Amino acid sequence: MDSTKIIKDKARELLASKKVECVMGFERATDGKTARPLFAYTPEETERFIYDQTCVHNLAKFLLNWKDKTTAIIAKPCDVRSINMLIQEQQIKREKIYIIGVVCSGMAECSWNRVGPTQERCTTCPQHNPPIYDFLVGELVAEKEPAASINPKVADLLAKPPAERRAFWNEQFSHCIRCYACRQACPGCYCTECFVDQLDPQWVGIRHSPADNHMWNTVRAFHLAGRCTQCGECQRVCPVNIPLMLVNDELTKEVGDKFAFQPGMDASTLPPFATFKKDEHLGIG
Amino acid sequence: MVKFIQKTDLLAWLEGIMRERTLVAPVKEEGVTRFRPVEKVADIVMDSGSTDLSAKDWFFPPSEVLFTMSKVDGQAVITPTTMAKEAVLFGLHPCDAQGIALMDLPFLAEPTDTIYAEKREKTTLVGLACRQACPECFCTSFGSSPFDSAGLDVLLIESGEGYIVQSTTPKGQKLLDSAKVTEANVEMPQPPAVNSVPIEGLVEIAPKLFNDAFWNRLADRCIHCNMCADVCPACYCFDIRDYTGKGGLVERVRTWESCQASGFTRIAGGYTPRPTKGARLRQRFYHKFLYMPKQLGKIGCTGCGRCVRVCPVNIDIREIITTMQKSGAKIGAGSS
């Protein structure tokens, strides 16, 4: 049976039995090619669900709006890792969420009216099976060794001298229009008031100067260190094509190397920046 | 017979313009097309379709200094930003010209935004007719069309080895003085077909749907990234803050903002009149479909389709217009 049919049936059953109030999944977008999020509240609406390589969105972000409702969510492995991250950070409750986990072999590069080849991030992704689920779509597969999971572009960039790296990021961040779409799409960005919106004190200027653009983009990335589940939503939504996953992947690598930690693999291990061990000395400072 | 300019002569004309004025045209940066001052004519993307970021960038940039303030001999001196030299905005499509006309409504209304007004005054608008319609655009819904010269000083229509030249204003005529325009027997090409979206009755329907559950359902998937507002040629919300720099120099900075941002309507004391996602999303469409027509006389949309293209969750303004009309028809039928 195909994934779409399995998801439709499961979603219908969950809503008909009133086990959940809403099922979050995907339907076809108005271009007839790509997908968009669908929130089904009635068994009838589940007919609109689809599932294929165009279902790129990480729906975990939407769970943050639904804290009091029982919700089922269609989630790929990176999305499930975000769910784990949010549970771990006490933003959502496991018992309120029914996870329809989907085994993933990579998603397509999608933009309006265009379905491209497999996304770059998916080619090095270490996780094809959802780490946790209540219902599984697809057959579990053998996972790759994490060593093979490092974005090769990170190593290329790190091999360059600092001045060159700085020039590269200055150039990239100069395009930023400070729309904060990266933040809005990220499941890890849920502060009630983002530091960039704070007026007193004002941490970052609103003008689009090199210093302010750098400040925003760097601090955004740092706040995701050890928390980013590499779902790629920030980069997907960036209207000026800043390669945000490059900086995220670098931080993921640093956290992996220093703390042997992979964000969102389970909901119980405390993330490195939420814990402190007295014997921990990383040679910093 | 029509007025005609060869492609090579067009480039020579643009190079001439660049020597005296700032030439602003579509260029590609990291795969994103946007209007920028150009240094080389070769950098111009002639066949850009509708640019990813709209032409409002030039008149109402993402971030600009409105004026600086300093203290001289104990007196505050305010120096407004002025334009050093005249500019030519090249490569506008008819929908871009419509967008500028919509921007004029709030910025040129009394009290006039003098910085915007100066830029408008000192900029000549040169358009390129659309030889292809984007699948997401619907300019014909708002009275424009792929070969529409309204609002432009010069319109160029590509045909064979050059462009048919139409100039509708003295400003355009003056700019063309330096161009090698000849009379030629060139056939006027057919404009491409545009997928129109009916907008009849939209303004009248809108108030009836204010409390419709539709807006909250739509907001379910909206992530409030505000990119629709950023790429929109008609969205003009902004934020202003003052910055103190070296030597006590104060700069007043204006940047783009969106009515959909949660902090946009927050007022002193922390109260937010539009506290929900649905209320904020509705505000953007009501500003376009109801408040702008009521206050400024025109619907705040050009049908350029940029918001459709950029939205990461496919909130499609065409679908919204159609849904509003269908719901409005239902309400109308119910009350009769």
Short mmCIF file of C-alpha atoms in Angstrom, two decimals, chain A residues 28 47 50 63 93 109 122 139 149 166 169 171 201 211 215 217 226 257 261:
data_model
loop_
_atom_site.label_atom_id
_atom_site.label_comp_id
_atom_site.label_asym_id
_atom_site.label_seq_id
_atom_site.Cartn_x
_atom_site.Cartn_y
_atom_site.Cartn_z
CA ARG A 28 -1.08 19.32 -2.82
CA GLU A 47 -9.12 12.72 1.81
CA ILE A 50 -0.85 13.27 0.22
CA LEU A 63 2.91 21.77 17.54
CA LYS A 93 3.92 17.07 25.98
CA GLU A 109 14.39 20.26 -3.51
CA CYS A 122 19.42 14.52 2.73
CA GLU A 139 9.84 -0.37 6.55
CA SER A 149 27.07 12.19 7.93
CA ARG A 166 34.87 35.95 7.26
CA TRP A 169 30.02 35.08 5.42
CA GLU A 171 29.19 38.44 1.45
CA PRO A 201 18.17 46.44 25.74
CA ALA A 211 27.61 44.34 11.58
CA MET A 215 25.04 39.73 14.57
CA ASN A 217 22.71 35.49 11.62
CA GLY A 226 23.24 21.36 20.00
CA ASP A 257 32.87 16.19 18.35
CA PHE A 261 25.69 14.47 21.19
#
